[in-house]
mmCIF file of C-alpha atoms in Angstrom:
data_model
loop_
_atom_site.group_PDB
_atom_site.id
_atom_site.type_symbol
_atom_site.label_atom_id
_atom_site.label_comp_id
_atom_site.label_asym_id
_atom_site.label_seq_id
_atom_site.Cartn_x
_atom_site.Cartn_y
_atom_site.Cartn_z
ATOM 1 C CA UNK R 45 -123.811 44.247 -31.189
ATOM 2 C CA UNK R 46 -121.503 47.252 -31.037
ATOM 3 C CA UNK R 47 -117.985 46.503 -29.716
ATOM 4 C CA UNK R 48 -117.648 49.998 -28.228
ATOM 5 C CA UNK R 49 -121.127 50.258 -26.708
ATOM 6 C CA UNK R 50 -122.150 46.644 -26.129
ATOM 7 C CA UNK R 51 -125.275 44.861 -27.226
ATOM 8 C CA UNK R 52 -128.373 46.963 -27.714
ATOM 9 C CA UNK R 53 -131.879 46.261 -28.969
ATOM 10 C CA UNK R 54 -135.071 48.252 -29.438
ATOM 11 C CA UNK R 55 -138.187 46.407 -30.575
ATOM 12 C CA UNK R 56 -141.216 48.427 -31.669
ATOM 13 C CA UNK R 57 -144.894 47.578 -31.752
ATOM 14 C CA UNK R 58 -146.192 48.606 -35.181
ATOM 15 C CA UNK R 59 -149.683 49.349 -33.838
ATOM 16 C CA UNK R 60 -150.170 52.840 -32.376
ATOM 17 C CA UNK R 61 -151.408 53.083 -28.803
ATOM 18 C CA UNK R 62 -153.848 55.745 -27.519
ATOM 19 C CA UNK R 63 -152.787 58.767 -25.473
ATOM 20 C CA UNK R 64 -154.227 57.313 -22.255
ATOM 21 C CA UNK R 65 -153.408 53.662 -21.623
ATOM 22 C CA UNK R 66 -152.528 50.909 -19.191
ATOM 23 C CA UNK R 67 -149.530 48.740 -20.068
ATOM 24 C CA UNK R 68 -148.639 45.543 -18.250
ATOM 25 C CA UNK R 69 -145.820 43.194 -19.188
ATOM 26 C CA UNK R 70 -143.174 40.905 -17.789
ATOM 27 C CA UNK R 71 -139.405 41.310 -18.188
ATOM 28 C CA UNK R 72 -136.740 38.830 -17.124
ATOM 29 C CA UNK R 73 -132.981 39.501 -17.155
ATOM 30 C CA UNK R 74 -131.190 36.277 -18.049
ATOM 31 C CA UNK R 75 -128.534 34.980 -15.638
ATOM 32 C CA UNK R 76 -125.967 34.798 -18.484
ATOM 33 C CA UNK R 77 -126.294 38.540 -19.063
ATOM 34 C CA UNK R 78 -122.838 40.112 -18.867
ATOM 35 C CA UNK R 79 -122.277 42.839 -16.309
ATOM 36 C CA UNK R 80 -124.795 44.061 -13.784
ATOM 37 C CA UNK R 81 -126.730 46.818 -15.559
ATOM 38 C CA UNK R 82 -129.891 44.688 -15.858
ATOM 39 C CA UNK R 83 -131.235 47.402 -18.151
ATOM 40 C CA UNK R 84 -134.991 47.386 -18.846
ATOM 41 C CA UNK R 85 -136.387 50.328 -20.842
ATOM 42 C CA UNK R 86 -139.861 51.210 -22.026
ATOM 43 C CA UNK R 87 -140.556 53.773 -24.765
ATOM 44 C CA UNK R 88 -144.125 54.993 -25.252
ATOM 45 C CA UNK R 89 -146.039 57.756 -27.029
ATOM 46 C CA UNK R 90 -143.235 57.722 -29.593
ATOM 47 C CA UNK R 91 -143.651 59.566 -32.865
ATOM 48 C CA UNK R 92 -141.686 61.715 -35.281
ATOM 49 C CA UNK R 93 -142.108 65.462 -34.549
ATOM 50 C CA UNK R 94 -142.381 66.078 -38.312
ATOM 51 C CA UNK R 95 -145.206 63.567 -38.700
ATOM 52 C CA UNK R 96 -143.196 60.973 -40.644
ATOM 53 C CA UNK R 97 -144.043 57.360 -39.665
ATOM 54 C CA UNK R 98 -141.338 55.851 -37.427
ATOM 55 C CA UNK R 99 -141.107 52.787 -39.669
ATOM 56 C CA UNK R 100 -140.054 54.988 -42.587
ATOM 57 C CA UNK R 101 -137.129 56.425 -40.618
ATOM 58 C CA UNK R 102 -136.005 53.234 -38.849
ATOM 59 C CA UNK R 103 -132.828 52.992 -40.966
ATOM 60 C CA UNK R 104 -131.682 56.248 -39.320
ATOM 61 C CA UNK R 105 -131.645 54.425 -35.955
ATOM 62 C CA UNK R 106 -130.246 51.090 -37.140
ATOM 63 C CA UNK R 107 -127.348 51.217 -34.652
ATOM 64 C CA UNK R 108 -129.801 51.501 -31.750
ATOM 65 C CA UNK R 109 -127.704 54.289 -30.178
ATOM 66 C CA UNK R 110 -129.730 55.762 -27.332
ATOM 67 C CA UNK R 111 -129.310 59.398 -28.376
ATOM 68 C CA UNK R 112 -130.970 58.666 -31.738
ATOM 69 C CA UNK R 113 -134.307 58.453 -29.906
ATOM 70 C CA UNK R 114 -133.904 61.722 -28.010
ATOM 71 C CA UNK R 115 -135.006 63.946 -30.919
ATOM 72 C CA UNK R 116 -138.280 62.062 -31.364
ATOM 73 C CA UNK R 117 -141.476 62.683 -29.386
ATOM 74 C CA UNK R 118 -141.945 60.201 -26.562
ATOM 75 C CA UNK R 119 -141.437 59.119 -22.983
ATOM 76 C CA UNK R 120 -138.772 56.746 -21.683
ATOM 77 C CA UNK R 121 -138.881 54.755 -18.469
ATOM 78 C CA UNK R 122 -135.551 53.251 -17.432
ATOM 79 C CA UNK R 123 -135.394 50.548 -14.755
ATOM 80 C CA UNK R 124 -131.882 49.253 -14.040
ATOM 81 C CA UNK R 125 -129.161 48.795 -11.463
ATOM 82 C CA UNK R 126 -127.413 51.957 -10.354
ATOM 83 C CA UNK R 127 -123.873 51.932 -11.728
ATOM 84 C CA UNK R 128 -120.974 54.306 -12.231
ATOM 85 C CA UNK R 129 -119.468 53.786 -15.685
ATOM 86 C CA UNK R 130 -120.958 50.285 -15.854
ATOM 87 C CA UNK R 131 -119.726 49.190 -12.410
ATOM 88 C CA UNK R 132 -122.187 48.698 -9.572
ATOM 89 C CA UNK R 133 -122.209 51.615 -7.165
ATOM 90 C CA UNK R 134 -121.433 50.037 -3.747
ATOM 91 C CA UNK R 135 -123.688 52.563 -1.993
ATOM 92 C CA UNK R 136 -126.682 51.783 -4.227
ATOM 93 C CA UNK R 137 -125.959 48.281 -5.545
ATOM 94 C CA UNK R 138 -128.998 46.791 -3.844
ATOM 95 C CA UNK R 139 -131.268 49.413 -5.408
ATOM 96 C CA UNK R 140 -132.624 49.991 -8.864
ATOM 97 C CA UNK R 141 -132.605 53.421 -10.506
ATOM 98 C CA UNK R 142 -135.926 54.384 -12.097
ATOM 99 C CA UNK R 143 -136.343 57.419 -14.347
ATOM 100 C CA UNK R 144 -139.097 58.891 -16.465
ATOM 101 C CA UNK R 145 -137.904 61.171 -19.269
ATOM 102 C CA UNK R 146 -139.596 63.158 -21.998
ATOM 103 C CA UNK R 147 -138.333 63.587 -25.523
ATOM 104 C CA UNK R 148 -137.454 65.503 -27.539
ATOM 105 C CA UNK R 149 -134.784 66.812 -25.235
ATOM 106 C CA UNK R 150 -134.348 63.777 -22.938
ATOM 107 C CA UNK R 151 -135.743 65.868 -20.057
ATOM 108 C CA UNK R 152 -135.912 64.191 -16.667
ATOM 109 C CA UNK R 153 -139.460 64.304 -15.264
ATOM 110 C CA UNK R 154 -138.912 62.090 -12.208
ATOM 111 C CA UNK R 155 -136.315 59.798 -10.641
ATOM 112 C CA UNK R 156 -136.185 57.411 -7.710
ATOM 113 C CA UNK R 157 -133.988 54.712 -6.235
ATOM 114 C CA UNK R 158 -135.450 51.596 -4.692
ATOM 115 C CA UNK R 159 -136.571 48.034 -5.148
ATOM 116 C CA UNK R 160 -134.061 45.996 -7.203
ATOM 117 C CA UNK R 161 -133.162 44.994 -10.775
ATOM 118 C CA UNK R 162 -131.770 41.465 -10.514
ATOM 119 C CA UNK R 163 -130.858 38.748 -12.927
ATOM 120 C CA UNK R 164 -133.084 35.695 -12.876
ATOM 121 C CA UNK R 165 -136.154 37.519 -11.532
ATOM 122 C CA UNK R 166 -139.287 37.950 -13.626
ATOM 123 C CA UNK R 167 -140.567 41.483 -13.096
ATOM 124 C CA UNK R 168 -144.198 42.393 -13.675
ATOM 125 C CA UNK R 169 -144.184 46.000 -14.916
ATOM 126 C CA UNK R 170 -147.164 48.347 -15.100
ATOM 127 C CA UNK R 171 -147.325 51.791 -16.693
ATOM 128 C CA UNK R 172 -150.435 53.962 -16.421
ATOM 129 C CA UNK R 173 -150.754 57.119 -18.437
ATOM 130 C CA UNK R 174 -153.698 59.470 -18.113
ATOM 131 C CA UNK R 175 -153.352 63.004 -19.405
ATOM 132 C CA UNK R 176 -150.022 64.248 -18.119
ATOM 133 C CA UNK R 177 -149.817 61.722 -15.257
ATOM 134 C CA UNK R 178 -147.487 58.756 -15.680
ATOM 135 C CA UNK R 179 -147.028 56.080 -13.022
ATOM 136 C CA UNK R 180 -144.706 53.080 -12.976
ATOM 137 C CA UNK R 181 -145.064 50.017 -10.751
ATOM 138 C CA UNK R 182 -143.020 46.824 -10.460
ATOM 139 C CA UNK R 183 -144.383 43.650 -8.915
ATOM 140 C CA UNK R 184 -147.360 45.601 -7.591
ATOM 141 C CA UNK R 185 -145.273 48.316 -5.910
ATOM 142 C CA UNK R 186 -145.641 51.892 -7.130
ATOM 143 C CA UNK R 187 -142.060 53.081 -7.666
ATOM 144 C CA UNK R 188 -142.358 56.368 -9.546
ATOM 145 C CA UNK R 189 -144.839 58.975 -10.727
ATOM 146 C CA UNK R 190 -144.369 61.965 -12.997
ATOM 147 C CA UNK R 191 -146.434 64.820 -14.331
ATOM 148 C CA UNK R 192 -145.850 66.069 -17.865
ATOM 149 C CA UNK R 193 -147.247 69.617 -18.172
ATOM 150 C CA UNK R 194 -147.521 69.211 -21.964
ATOM 151 C CA UNK R 195 -148.897 65.677 -22.473
ATOM 152 C CA UNK R 196 -148.053 63.850 -25.656
ATOM 153 C CA UNK R 197 -150.669 62.043 -27.708
ATOM 154 C CA UNK R 198 -150.614 58.372 -28.527
ATOM 155 C CA UNK R 199 -147.772 56.756 -30.420
ATOM 156 C CA UNK R 200 -145.592 53.687 -30.615
ATOM 157 C CA UNK R 201 -144.510 51.384 -27.788
ATOM 158 C CA UNK R 202 -140.875 50.289 -27.791
ATOM 159 C CA UNK R 203 -139.077 47.738 -25.618
ATOM 160 C CA UNK R 204 -135.358 48.404 -25.236
ATOM 161 C CA UNK R 205 -132.297 47.075 -23.497
ATOM 162 C CA UNK R 206 -128.588 47.874 -23.388
ATOM 163 C CA UNK R 207 -125.777 45.490 -22.374
ATOM 164 C CA UNK R 208 -128.414 43.132 -20.987
ATOM 165 C CA UNK R 209 -129.841 39.853 -22.232
ATOM 166 C CA UNK R 210 -133.506 39.612 -21.325
ATOM 167 C CA UNK R 211 -136.893 38.449 -22.488
ATOM 168 C CA UNK R 212 -140.269 40.166 -22.520
ATOM 169 C CA UNK R 213 -143.630 38.379 -22.242
ATOM 170 C CA UNK R 214 -147.331 38.884 -21.569
ATOM 171 C CA UNK R 215 -147.442 42.366 -23.114
ATOM 172 C CA UNK R 216 -150.917 43.833 -22.610
ATOM 173 C CA UNK R 217 -151.602 47.404 -23.668
ATOM 174 C CA UNK R 218 -155.142 48.766 -23.502
ATOM 175 C CA UNK R 219 -156.939 52.096 -23.544
#
């Protein structure tokens, strides 16, 4: 917990995943979650640009501040409610915002608005990565695709949330 930023958590899988993979998992935002962000994040292909194991440098990211991950190699998928300064945007409140970014640099590769990110709903998420192509689907619906012209190799998988209480289950990552 951070009184100025709110609760944040990033959980890492210690086993490295291959460059090309299929990831399926479930995420469920708890009804008692404060606010309406309903923030579900996936980190993948994460590694240190200098080659140092992420576990060795974890103390440098102990606060979980989002920007601490932006200098590492990796991709981030964000799936959450569209808000303005933490308040639901009345024009988009029924829609989720989905983004795929590449780090280092936190560069936006693709963005869309659609579907929903509600409390009390168990979402089945699927990420496919092959070469530079990344696709993201929720509950069987393809919501976003991106092309990375300089594909990253394999790396670590991270599950992250911000100002949202949720659970993850049925994580299945395979080549």
